[in-house]
PDB file of N, CA, C, O and CB in Angstrom:
ATOM      1  N   UNK A   1     -18.213 -10.902   2.961  1.00  0.00           N
ATOM      2  CA  UNK A   1     -17.817  -9.954   2.618  1.00  0.00           C
ATOM      3  C   UNK A   1     -17.143  -9.121   4.110  1.00  0.00           C
ATOM      4  O   UNK A   1     -16.010  -8.671   4.280  1.00  0.00           O
ATOM      5  CB  UNK A   1     -18.947  -9.386   1.795  1.00  0.00           C
ATOM      6  N   UNK A   2     -18.283  -9.137   5.014  1.00  0.00           N
ATOM      7  CA  UNK A   2     -17.858  -7.625   6.134  1.00  0.00           C
ATOM      8  C   UNK A   2     -16.293  -8.157   6.322  1.00  0.00           C
ATOM      9  O   UNK A   2     -15.871  -7.764   7.409  1.00  0.00           O
ATOM     10  CB  UNK A   2     -18.974  -7.454   8.178  1.00  0.00           C
ATOM     11  N   UNK A   3     -15.502  -8.780   5.732  1.00  0.00           N
ATOM     12  CA  UNK A   3     -14.472  -9.806   6.882  1.00  0.00           C
ATOM     13  C   UNK A   3     -13.142  -8.412   5.743  1.00  0.00           C
ATOM     14  O   UNK A   3     -12.252  -7.686   6.185  1.00  0.00           O
ATOM     15  CB  UNK A   3     -14.354 -12.717   6.519  1.00  0.00           C
ATOM     16  N   UNK A   4     -13.477  -8.542   4.745  1.00  0.00           N
ATOM     17  CA  UNK A   4     -13.104  -7.923   3.186  1.00  0.00           C
ATOM     18  C   UNK A   4     -13.244  -6.075   3.845  1.00  0.00           C
ATOM     19  O   UNK A   4     -12.364  -5.245   3.615  1.00  0.00           O
ATOM     20  CB  UNK A   4     -14.733  -8.554   1.492  1.00  0.00           C
ATOM     21  N   UNK A   5     -14.217  -5.838   4.461  1.00  0.00           N
ATOM     22  CA  UNK A   5     -14.788  -4.485   4.276  1.00  0.00           C
ATOM     23  C   UNK A   5     -13.468  -4.784   5.795  1.00  0.00           C
ATOM     24  O   UNK A   5     -12.275  -4.523   5.643  1.00  0.00           O
ATOM     25  CB  UNK A   5     -16.992  -3.918   4.290  1.00  0.00           C
ATOM     26  N   UNK A   6     -13.845  -5.155   6.672  1.00  0.00           N
ATOM     27  CA  UNK A   6     -12.802  -4.703   8.193  1.00  0.00           C
ATOM     28  C   UNK A   6     -11.276  -4.496   7.449  1.00  0.00           C
ATOM     29  O   UNK A   6     -10.499  -3.674   7.937  1.00  0.00           O
ATOM     30  CB  UNK A   6     -12.655  -6.362   9.736  1.00  0.00           C
ATOM     31  N   UNK A   7     -10.824  -5.427   6.029  1.00  0.00           N
ATOM     32  CA  UNK A   7      -9.455  -5.267   6.328  1.00  0.00           C
ATOM     33  C   UNK A   7      -9.083  -4.066   6.343  1.00  0.00           C
ATOM     34  O   UNK A   7      -8.413  -3.420   7.148  1.00  0.00           O
ATOM     35  CB  UNK A   7      -8.670  -5.877   5.567  1.00  0.00           C
ATOM     36  N   UNK A   8      -9.893  -3.654   4.761  1.00  0.00           N
ATOM     37  CA  UNK A   8      -9.514  -2.430   4.064  1.00  0.00           C
ATOM     38  C   UNK A   8      -9.618  -1.157   4.339  1.00  0.00           C
ATOM     39  O   UNK A   8      -9.115  -0.260   3.661  1.00  0.00           O
ATOM     40  CB  UNK A   8      -9.957  -2.404   3.164  1.00  0.00           C
ATOM     41  N   UNK A   9     -10.436  -0.974   5.596  1.00  0.00           N
ATOM     42  CA  UNK A   9     -11.168   0.201   5.893  1.00  0.00           C
ATOM     43  C   UNK A   9      -9.500   0.048   7.403  1.00  0.00           C
ATOM     44  O   UNK A   9      -8.964   1.046   7.885  1.00  0.00           O
ATOM     45  CB  UNK A   9     -13.547   0.017   6.322  1.00  0.00           C
ATOM     46  N   UNK A  10      -9.139  -1.300   7.735  1.00  0.00           N
ATOM     47  CA  UNK A  10      -8.511  -1.615   8.862  1.00  0.00           C
ATOM     48  C   UNK A  10      -6.654  -0.194   7.978  1.00  0.00           C
ATOM     49  O   UNK A  10      -5.994   0.604   8.644  1.00  0.00           O
ATOM     50  CB  UNK A  10      -8.387  -4.105   9.120  1.00  0.00           C
ATOM     51  N   UNK A  11      -6.544  -0.415   6.902  1.00  0.00           N
ATOM     52  CA  UNK A  11      -5.727  -0.675   5.726  1.00  0.00           C
ATOM     53  C   UNK A  11      -5.469   1.136   5.079  1.00  0.00           C
ATOM     54  O   UNK A  11      -4.530   1.807   4.649  1.00  0.00           O
ATOM     55  CB  UNK A  11      -6.741  -1.933   4.506  1.00  0.00           C
ATOM     56  N   UNK A  12      -7.503   1.384   5.456  1.00  0.00           N
ATOM     57  CA  UNK A  12      -7.527   2.983   5.253  1.00  0.00           C
ATOM     58  C   UNK A  12      -7.161   3.629   6.424  1.00  0.00           C
ATOM     59  O   UNK A  12      -6.501   4.665   6.508  1.00  0.00           O
ATOM     60  CB  UNK A  12      -8.906   3.569   4.855  1.00  0.00           C
ATOM     61  N   UNK A  13      -7.425   3.249   6.935  1.00  0.00           N
ATOM     62  CA  UNK A  13      -7.109   3.798   8.300  1.00  0.00           C
ATOM     63  C   UNK A  13      -5.483   3.948   8.363  1.00  0.00           C
ATOM     64  O   UNK A  13      -4.987   5.049   8.601  1.00  0.00           O
ATOM     65  CB  UNK A  13      -7.710   2.747   9.534  1.00  0.00           C
ATOM     66  N   UNK A  14      -4.714   2.847   8.151  1.00  0.00           N
ATOM     67  CA  UNK A  14      -2.784   2.943   8.289  1.00  0.00           C
ATOM     68  C   UNK A  14      -2.027   4.384   7.724  1.00  0.00           C
ATOM     69  O   UNK A  14      -1.222   5.191   8.191  1.00  0.00           O
ATOM     70  CB  UNK A  14      -1.949   1.522   7.093  1.00  0.00           C
ATOM     71  N   UNK A  15      -3.052   4.149   5.970  1.00  0.00           N
ATOM     72  CA  UNK A  15      -2.885   4.716   4.644  1.00  0.00           C
ATOM     73  C   UNK A  15      -2.802   6.650   5.509  1.00  0.00           C
ATOM     74  O   UNK A  15      -1.826   7.385   5.359  1.00  0.00           O
ATOM     75  CB  UNK A  15      -4.614   4.140   3.262  1.00  0.00           C
ATOM     76  N   UNK A  16      -4.154   7.067   6.390  1.00  0.00           N
ATOM     77  CA  UNK A  16      -4.289   7.874   6.561  1.00  0.00           C
ATOM     78  C   UNK A  16      -3.702   8.355   7.520  1.00  0.00           C
ATOM     79  O   UNK A  16      -3.384   9.535   7.374  1.00  0.00           O
ATOM     80  CB  UNK A  16      -5.086   7.939   6.453  1.00  0.00           C
ATOM     81  N   UNK A  17      -3.291   7.631   8.962  1.00  0.00           N
ATOM     82  CA  UNK A  17      -2.168   7.989   9.853  1.00  0.00           C
ATOM     83  C   UNK A  17      -0.803   7.491   9.320  1.00  0.00           C
ATOM     84  O   UNK A  17      -0.088   7.696  10.301  1.00  0.00           O
ATOM     85  CB  UNK A  17      -2.416   7.403  11.258  1.00  0.00           C
ATOM     86  N   UNK A  18      -0.197   7.090   8.597  1.00  0.00           N
ATOM     87  CA  UNK A  18       0.843   6.972   7.982  1.00  0.00           C
ATOM     88  C   UNK A  18       1.396   8.454   7.490  1.00  0.00           C
ATOM     89  O   UNK A  18       2.479   8.999   7.704  1.00  0.00           O
ATOM     90  CB  UNK A  18       0.570   6.004   6.961  1.00  0.00           C
ATOM     91  N   UNK A  19      -0.319   9.104   6.394  1.00  0.00           N
ATOM     92  CA  UNK A  19       0.612  10.428   5.467  1.00  0.00           C
ATOM     93  C   UNK A  19       0.584  11.174   6.330  1.00  0.00           C
ATOM     94  O   UNK A  19       0.812  12.202   5.692  1.00  0.00           O
ATOM     95  CB  UNK A  19       0.088  11.229   4.048  1.00  0.00           C
ATOM     96  N   UNK A  20       0.413  11.671   7.943  1.00  0.00           N
ATOM     97  CA  UNK A  20       0.053  12.324   8.203  1.00  0.00           C
ATOM     98  C   UNK A  20       2.716  13.254   8.575  1.00  0.00           C
ATOM     99  O   UNK A  20       3.210  14.374   8.703  1.00  0.00           O
ATOM    100  CB  UNK A  20      -1.592  11.710   9.360  1.00  0.00           C
ATOM    101  N   UNK A  21       3.507  11.206   8.540  1.00  0.00           N
ATOM    102  CA  UNK A  21       4.356  11.919   8.440  1.00  0.00           C
ATOM    103  C   UNK A  21       5.476  10.585   7.444  1.00  0.00           C
ATOM    104  O   UNK A  21       6.529   9.954   7.365  1.00  0.00           O
ATOM    105  CB  UNK A  21       4.724  12.617  10.047  1.00  0.00           C
ATOM    106  N   UNK A  22       4.258  10.879   6.936  1.00  0.00           N
ATOM    107  CA  UNK A  22       5.858   9.627   5.952  1.00  0.00           C
ATOM    108  C   UNK A  22       5.328  10.126   4.683  1.00  0.00           C
ATOM    109  O   UNK A  22       4.161  10.518   4.676  1.00  0.00           O
ATOM    110  CB  UNK A  22       5.841   7.160   6.001  1.00  0.00           C
ATOM    111  N   UNK A  23       6.416  10.189   2.988  1.00  0.00           N
ATOM    112  CA  UNK A  23       5.461  10.028   1.541  1.00  0.00           C
ATOM    113  C   UNK A  23       5.578   8.680   0.992  1.00  0.00           C
ATOM    114  O   UNK A  23       5.148   8.493  -0.146  1.00  0.00           O
ATOM    115  CB  UNK A  23       5.939  11.069   0.255  1.00  0.00           C
ATOM    116  N   UNK A  24       6.055   7.801   1.587  1.00  0.00           N
ATOM    117  CA  UNK A  24       6.025   6.762   0.911  1.00  0.00           C
ATOM    118  C   UNK A  24       5.212   5.475   2.066  1.00  0.00           C
ATOM    119  O   UNK A  24       5.621   5.448   3.227  1.00  0.00           O
ATOM    120  CB  UNK A  24       7.654   6.528   0.371  1.00  0.00           C
ATOM    121  N   UNK A  25       4.305   4.674   1.717  1.00  0.00           N
ATOM    122  CA  UNK A  25       4.098   3.102   2.261  1.00  0.00           C
ATOM    123  C   UNK A  25       4.713   2.137   1.888  1.00  0.00           C
ATOM    124  O   UNK A  25       4.413   2.124   0.694  1.00  0.00           O
ATOM    125  CB  UNK A  25       3.000   2.581   2.093  1.00  0.00           C
ATOM    126  N   UNK A  26       5.766   0.801   2.145  1.00  0.00           N
ATOM    127  CA  UNK A  26       5.588   0.187   1.327  1.00  0.00           C
ATOM    128  C   UNK A  26       5.074  -1.415   1.798  1.00  0.00           C
ATOM    129  O   UNK A  26       4.323  -1.642   2.746  1.00  0.00           O
ATOM    130  CB  UNK A  26       6.696   0.411   0.624  1.00  0.00           C
ATOM    131  N   UNK A  27       5.569  -2.259   1.051  1.00  0.00           N
ATOM    132  CA  UNK A  27       4.787  -3.657   2.106  1.00  0.00           C
ATOM    133  C   UNK A  27       5.741  -4.249   1.254  1.00  0.00           C
ATOM    134  O   UNK A  27       6.502  -3.700   0.458  1.00  0.00           O
ATOM    135  CB  UNK A  27       2.768  -4.329   2.119  1.00  0.00           C
ATOM    136  N   UNK A  28       5.531  -6.045   1.664  1.00  0.00           N
ATOM    137  CA  UNK A  28       5.805  -7.514   0.858  1.00  0.00           C
ATOM    138  C   UNK A  28       5.015  -8.558   0.642  1.00  0.00           C
ATOM    139  O   UNK A  28       4.590  -9.010   1.705  1.00  0.00           O
ATOM    140  CB  UNK A  28       6.694  -8.190   1.360  1.00  0.00           C
ATOM    141  N   UNK A  29       4.658  -9.104  -0.263  1.00  0.00           N
ATOM    142  CA  UNK A  29       3.832  -9.955  -0.309  1.00  0.00           C
ATOM    143  C   UNK A  29       3.706 -10.917  -1.188  1.00  0.00           C
ATOM    144  O   UNK A  29       4.003 -10.642  -2.351  1.00  0.00           O
ATOM    145  CB  UNK A  29       3.019  -9.498  -0.260  1.00  0.00           C
ATOM    146  N   UNK A  30       3.221 -12.329  -0.854  1.00  0.00           N
ATOM    147  CA  UNK A  30       3.770 -13.168  -1.553  1.00  0.00           C
ATOM    148  C   UNK A  30       2.266 -14.137  -2.085  1.00  0.00           C
ATOM    149  O   UNK A  30       2.271 -15.367  -2.046  1.00  0.00           O
ATOM    150  CB  UNK A  30       5.028 -13.904  -0.616  1.00  0.00           C
ATOM    151  N   UNK A  31       1.549 -13.658  -2.368  1.00  0.00           N
ATOM    152  CA  UNK A  31      -0.319 -14.437  -2.140  1.00  0.00           C
ATOM    153  C   UNK A  31      -0.551 -13.493  -3.793  1.00  0.00           C
ATOM    154  O   UNK A  31      -0.299 -12.290  -3.854  1.00  0.00           O
ATOM    155  CB  UNK A  31      -1.880 -13.560   0.015  1.00  0.00           C
ATOM    156  N   UNK A  32      -0.953 -14.134  -4.765  1.00  0.00           N
ATOM    157  CA  UNK A  32      -1.937 -13.605  -5.309  1.00  0.00           C
ATOM    158  C   UNK A  32      -3.381 -12.515  -5.183  1.00  0.00           C
ATOM    159  O   UNK A  32      -3.596 -11.454  -5.769  1.00  0.00           O
ATOM    160  CB  UNK A  32      -2.098 -14.422  -5.507  1.00  0.00           C
ATOM    161  N   UNK A  33      -4.153 -13.202  -4.263  1.00  0.00           N
ATOM    162  CA  UNK A  33      -4.543 -12.080  -3.402  1.00  0.00           C
ATOM    163  C   UNK A  33      -4.382 -11.350  -2.447  1.00  0.00           C
ATOM    164  O   UNK A  33      -5.380 -11.338  -1.726  1.00  0.00           O
ATOM    165  CB  UNK A  33      -5.111 -12.135  -3.158  1.00  0.00           C
ATOM    166  N   UNK A  34      -3.634 -10.772  -2.128  1.00  0.00           N
ATOM    167  CA  UNK A  34      -2.684 -10.100  -1.325  1.00  0.00           C
ATOM    168  C   UNK A  34      -2.634  -8.682  -2.684  1.00  0.00           C
ATOM    169  O   UNK A  34      -3.149  -7.594  -2.943  1.00  0.00           O
ATOM    170  CB  UNK A  34      -0.975 -11.261  -0.899  1.00  0.00           C
ATOM    171  N   UNK A  35      -1.568  -9.732  -3.245  1.00  0.00           N
ATOM    172  CA  UNK A  35      -1.598  -8.842  -3.619  1.00  0.00           C
ATOM    173  C   UNK A  35      -2.737  -7.940  -4.837  1.00  0.00           C
ATOM    174  O   UNK A  35      -2.770  -6.759  -5.183  1.00  0.00           O
ATOM    175  CB  UNK A  35      -0.562  -9.050  -3.748  1.00  0.00           C
ATOM    176  N   UNK A  36      -3.465  -8.990  -5.177  1.00  0.00           N
ATOM    177  CA  UNK A  36      -5.405  -7.575  -5.705  1.00  0.00           C
ATOM    178  C   UNK A  36      -5.658  -6.836  -4.795  1.00  0.00           C
ATOM    179  O   UNK A  36      -5.224  -5.696  -4.955  1.00  0.00           O
ATOM    180  CB  UNK A  36      -7.348  -8.277  -5.869  1.00  0.00           C
ATOM    181  N   UNK A  37      -6.144  -7.005  -3.968  1.00  0.00           N
ATOM    182  CA  UNK A  37      -6.114  -7.004  -2.184  1.00  0.00           C
ATOM    183  C   UNK A  37      -5.760  -5.308  -2.160  1.00  0.00           C
ATOM    184  O   UNK A  37      -6.566  -4.392  -1.995  1.00  0.00           O
ATOM    185  CB  UNK A  37      -4.525  -8.289  -1.213  1.00  0.00           C
ATOM    186  N   UNK A  38      -3.962  -5.199  -2.431  1.00  0.00           N
ATOM    187  CA  UNK A  38      -3.242  -3.681  -2.027  1.00  0.00           C
ATOM    188  C   UNK A  38      -3.422  -3.021  -3.555  1.00  0.00           C
ATOM    189  O   UNK A  38      -3.205  -1.840  -3.825  1.00  0.00           O
ATOM    190  CB  UNK A  38      -1.229  -3.775  -1.407  1.00  0.00           C
ATOM    191  N   UNK A  39      -3.981  -4.311  -4.732  1.00  0.00           N
ATOM    192  CA  UNK A  39      -3.772  -2.925  -5.768  1.00  0.00           C
ATOM    193  C   UNK A  39      -5.426  -2.197  -6.292  1.00  0.00           C
ATOM    194  O   UNK A  39      -5.653  -1.299  -7.103  1.00  0.00           O
ATOM    195  CB  UNK A  39      -2.776  -3.592  -7.497  1.00  0.00           C
ATOM    196  N   UNK A  40      -6.248  -2.914  -5.551  1.00  0.00           N
ATOM    197  CA  UNK A  40      -7.281  -2.575  -5.294  1.00  0.00           C
ATOM    198  C   UNK A  40      -7.569  -0.732  -4.434  1.00  0.00           C
ATOM    199  O   UNK A  40      -8.264   0.238  -4.735  1.00  0.00           O
ATOM    200  CB  UNK A  40      -7.606  -3.852  -4.562  1.00  0.00           C
ATOM    201  N   UNK A  41      -6.541  -1.063  -3.233  1.00  0.00           N
ATOM    202  CA  UNK A  41      -6.641   0.322  -2.365  1.00  0.00           C
ATOM    203  C   UNK A  41      -5.886   0.985  -3.146  1.00  0.00           C
ATOM    204  O   UNK A  41      -6.404   2.073  -3.396  1.00  0.00           O
ATOM    205  CB  UNK A  41      -6.140   0.414  -0.801  1.00  0.00           C
ATOM    206  N   UNK A  42      -5.116   0.871  -3.540  1.00  0.00           N
ATOM    207  CA  UNK A  42      -4.322   2.259  -4.176  1.00  0.00           C
ATOM    208  C   UNK A  42      -2.647   1.979  -4.940  1.00  0.00           C
ATOM    209  O   UNK A  42      -2.036   2.620  -5.795  1.00  0.00           O
ATOM    210  CB  UNK A  42      -4.054   3.466  -2.639  1.00  0.00           C
ATOM    211  N   UNK A  43      -2.129   0.083  -3.771  1.00  0.00           N
ATOM    212  CA  UNK A  43      -1.148   0.146  -4.214  1.00  0.00           C
ATOM    213  C   UNK A  43      -0.431  -0.319  -5.762  1.00  0.00           C
ATOM    214  O   UNK A  43      -0.688  -0.802  -6.864  1.00  0.00           O
ATOM    215  CB  UNK A  43      -0.802  -0.266  -3.337  1.00  0.00           C
ATOM    216  N   UNK A  44       0.825   0.319  -4.772  1.00  0.00           N
ATOM    217  CA  UNK A  44       1.459   0.470  -7.140  1.00  0.00           C
ATOM    218  C   UNK A  44       3.039  -1.305  -7.058  1.00  0.00           C
ATOM    219  O   UNK A  44       3.779  -1.585  -6.115  1.00  0.00           O
ATOM    220  CB  UNK A  44       3.407   3.727  -7.735  1.00  0.00           C
ATOM    221  N   UNK A  45       2.951  -1.840  -8.102  1.00  0.00           N
ATOM    222  CA  UNK A  45       3.918  -3.273  -8.199  1.00  0.00           C
ATOM    223  C   UNK A  45       5.034  -2.059  -8.950  1.00  0.00           C
ATOM    224  O   UNK A  45       6.223  -2.161  -8.645  1.00  0.00           O
ATOM    225  CB  UNK A  45       3.168  -5.103  -9.463  1.00  0.00           C
ATOM    226  N   UNK A  46       4.687  -1.136  -9.749  1.00  0.00           N
ATOM    227  CA  UNK A  46       6.292  -0.541 -10.771  1.00  0.00           C
ATOM    228  C   UNK A  46       6.158   1.008 -10.630  1.00  0.00           C
ATOM    229  O   UNK A  46       5.150   1.709 -10.538  1.00  0.00           O
ATOM    230  CB  UNK A  46       6.305  -0.989 -12.924  1.00  0.00           C
ATOM    231  N   UNK A  47       7.670   1.368 -10.643  1.00  0.00           N
ATOM    232  CA  UNK A  47       8.705   0.834 -10.272  1.00  0.00           C
ATOM    233  C   UNK A  47       8.565  -0.424  -8.933  1.00  0.00           C
ATOM    234  O   UNK A  47       7.774  -0.319  -7.997  1.00  0.00           O
ATOM    235  CB  UNK A  47       9.515   2.047  -9.982  1.00  0.00           C
ATOM    236  N   UNK A  48       9.768  -1.860  -9.184  1.00  0.00           N
ATOM    237  CA  UNK A  48       9.227  -2.604  -8.435  1.00  0.00           C
ATOM    238  C   UNK A  48      11.250  -2.673  -7.845  1.00  0.00           C
ATOM    239  O   UNK A  48      12.174  -2.869  -8.635  1.00  0.00           O
ATOM    240  CB  UNK A  48       8.052  -4.059  -9.228  1.00  0.00           C
ATOM    241  N   UNK A  49      11.421  -2.437  -6.233  1.00  0.00           N
ATOM    242  CA  UNK A  49      12.391  -2.507  -5.311  1.00  0.00           C
ATOM    243  C   UNK A  49      12.580  -3.367  -4.429  1.00  0.00           C
ATOM    244  O   UNK A  49      11.646  -3.877  -3.811  1.00  0.00           O
ATOM    245  CB  UNK A  49      12.413  -1.684  -4.784  1.00  0.00           C
ATOM    246  N   UNK A  50      13.781  -3.654  -4.240  1.00  0.00           N
ATOM    247  CA  UNK A  50      14.271  -4.930  -3.638  1.00  0.00           C
ATOM    248  C   UNK A  50      13.629  -4.655  -1.870  1.00  0.00           C
ATOM    249  O   UNK A  50      13.796  -3.826  -0.975  1.00  0.00           O
ATOM    250  CB  UNK A  50      16.307  -5.073  -3.853  1.00  0.00           C
ATOM    251  N   UNK A  51      12.721  -6.100  -2.126  1.00  0.00           N
ATOM    252  CA  UNK A  51      12.661  -6.642  -0.441  1.00  0.00           C
ATOM    253  C   UNK A  51      10.866  -5.376  -0.086  1.00  0.00           C
ATOM    254  O   UNK A  51      10.301  -5.140   0.982  1.00  0.00           O
ATOM    255  CB  UNK A  51      14.953  -5.885   0.935  1.00  0.00           C
ATOM    256  N   UNK A  52      10.555  -4.920  -1.415  1.00  0.00           N
ATOM    257  CA  UNK A  52       9.074  -4.726  -1.672  1.00  0.00           C
ATOM    258  C   UNK A  52       8.484  -5.243  -2.463  1.00  0.00           C
ATOM    259  O   UNK A  52       9.105  -5.493  -3.496  1.00  0.00           O
ATOM    260  CB  UNK A  52       8.719  -3.741  -1.903  1.00  0.00           C
ATOM    261  N   UNK A  53       7.195  -5.611  -2.400  1.00  0.00           N
ATOM    262  CA  UNK A  53       6.364  -5.816  -3.812  1.00  0.00           C
ATOM    263  C   UNK A  53       5.516  -4.854  -4.101  1.00  0.00           C
ATOM    264  O   UNK A  53       5.350  -4.686  -5.309  1.00  0.00           O
ATOM    265  CB  UNK A  53       5.524  -7.011  -3.890  1.00  0.00           C
ATOM    266  N   UNK A  54       4.717  -3.924  -3.148  1.00  0.00           N
ATOM    267  CA  UNK A  54       3.982  -3.148  -3.687  1.00  0.00           C
ATOM    268  C   UNK A  54       4.329  -1.383  -2.658  1.00  0.00           C
ATOM    269  O   UNK A  54       4.681  -1.093  -1.515  1.00  0.00           O
ATOM    270  CB  UNK A  54       2.357  -3.994  -3.635  1.00  0.00           C
ATOM    271  N   UNK A  55       4.070  -0.854  -3.546  1.00  0.00           N
ATOM    272  CA  UNK A  55       4.110   1.003  -2.859  1.00  0.00           C
ATOM    273  C   UNK A  55       3.174   1.455  -3.517  1.00  0.00           C
ATOM    274  O   UNK A  55       2.900   1.308  -4.708  1.00  0.00           O
ATOM    275  CB  UNK A  55       5.533   2.173  -3.136  1.00  0.00           C
ATOM    276  N   UNK A  56       2.319   2.418  -2.150  1.00  0.00           N
ATOM    277  CA  UNK A  56       1.710   3.493  -2.141  1.00  0.00           C
ATOM    278  C   UNK A  56       2.624   5.137  -1.707  1.00  0.00           C
ATOM    279  O   UNK A  56       3.302   5.538  -0.762  1.00  0.00           O
ATOM    280  CB  UNK A  56       0.607   3.056  -1.214  1.00  0.00           C
ATOM    281  N   UNK A  57       2.226   5.592  -2.786  1.00  0.00           N
ATOM    282  CA  UNK A  57       2.575   7.950  -2.387  1.00  0.00           C
ATOM    283  C   UNK A  57       2.069   8.310  -1.938  1.00  0.00           C
ATOM    284  O   UNK A  57       0.920   7.937  -2.175  1.00  0.00           O
ATOM    285  CB  UNK A  57       2.513   9.304  -3.172  1.00  0.00           C
ATOM    286  N   UNK A  58       2.175   9.298  -0.907  1.00  0.00           N
ATOM    287  CA  UNK A  58       1.371   9.365  -0.073  1.00  0.00           C
ATOM    288  C   UNK A  58       1.111  10.899   0.215  1.00  0.00           C
ATOM    289  O   UNK A  58       0.900  11.388   1.325  1.00  0.00           O
ATOM    290  CB  UNK A  58       1.789   8.565   0.955  1.00  0.00           C
ATOM    291  N   UNK A  59       1.183  11.734  -1.305  1.00  0.00           N
ATOM    292  CA  UNK A  59       1.338  12.648  -1.091  1.00  0.00           C
ATOM    293  C   UNK A  59       2.318  13.023  -2.919  1.00  0.00           C
ATOM    294  O   UNK A  59       3.056  12.115  -3.301  1.00  0.00           O
ATOM    295  CB  UNK A  59       1.917  12.678   0.507  1.00  0.00           C
ATOM    296  N   UNK A  60       2.251  13.840  -3.496  1.00  0.00           N
ATOM    297  CA  UNK A  60       2.451  14.672  -3.892  1.00  0.00           C
ATOM    298  C   UNK A  60       4.246  14.686  -4.300  1.00  0.00           C
ATOM    299  O   UNK A  60       4.652  14.813  -5.455  1.00  0.00           O
ATOM    300  CB  UNK A  60       1.788  15.503  -3.027  1.00  0.00           C
ATOM    301  N   UNK A  61       4.839  14.581  -3.505  1.00  0.00           N
ATOM    302  CA  UNK A  61       6.108  14.253  -4.228  1.00  0.00           C
ATOM    303  C   UNK A  61       6.796  12.556  -4.610  1.00  0.00           C
ATOM    304  O   UNK A  61       6.634  11.413  -4.184  1.00  0.00           O
ATOM    305  CB  UNK A  61       7.099  14.990  -3.308  1.00  0.00           C
ATOM    306  N   UNK A  62       7.318  12.993  -5.278  1.00  0.00           N
ATOM    307  CA  UNK A  62       7.968  11.605  -5.896  1.00  0.00           C
ATOM    308  C   UNK A  62       9.169  11.030  -5.005  1.00  0.00           C
ATOM    309  O   UNK A  62      10.044  11.735  -4.504  1.00  0.00           O
ATOM    310  CB  UNK A  62       8.615  11.897  -7.481  1.00  0.00           C
ATOM    311  N   UNK A  63       9.094   9.937  -4.912  1.00  0.00           N
ATOM    312  CA  UNK A  63       9.905   8.960  -3.903  1.00  0.00           C
ATOM    313  C   UNK A  63      10.435   8.166  -4.792  1.00  0.00           C
ATOM    314  O   UNK A  63       9.586   7.376  -5.206  1.00  0.00           O
ATOM    315  CB  UNK A  63       9.105   8.103  -2.774  1.00  0.00           C
ATOM    316  N   UNK A  64      12.620   7.862  -5.811  1.00  0.00           N
ATOM    317  CA  UNK A  64      12.023   6.746  -5.997  1.00  0.00           C
ATOM    318  C   UNK A  64      14.204   6.670  -5.456  1.00  0.00           C
ATOM    319  O   UNK A  64      15.286   7.153  -5.790  1.00  0.00           O
ATOM    320  CB  UNK A  64      10.864   6.201  -7.841  1.00  0.00           C
ATOM    321  N   UNK A  65      13.611   5.744  -4.509  1.00  0.00           N
ATOM    322  CA  UNK A  65      15.078   5.117  -3.995  1.00  0.00           C
ATOM    323  C   UNK A  65      16.196   4.230  -5.095  1.00  0.00           C
ATOM    324  O   UNK A  65      17.263   3.790  -4.667  1.00  0.00           O
ATOM    325  CB  UNK A  65      14.639   3.964  -2.758  1.00  0.00           C
TER     326      UNK A  65
END
């Protein structure tokens, strides 16, 4: 449980830091466990883009390449 909490805390910190300079975070994963983890943190899987499985919009500006 503590390990999962630390992973979530680390990603939350990365999201916070990225939001200072970026509008969108993207990532690619290939496991169901990681998919569930990132979706619980607010990452979306749709719309889907090439080379990315999940994305998180960091501000109100919509971004669809």
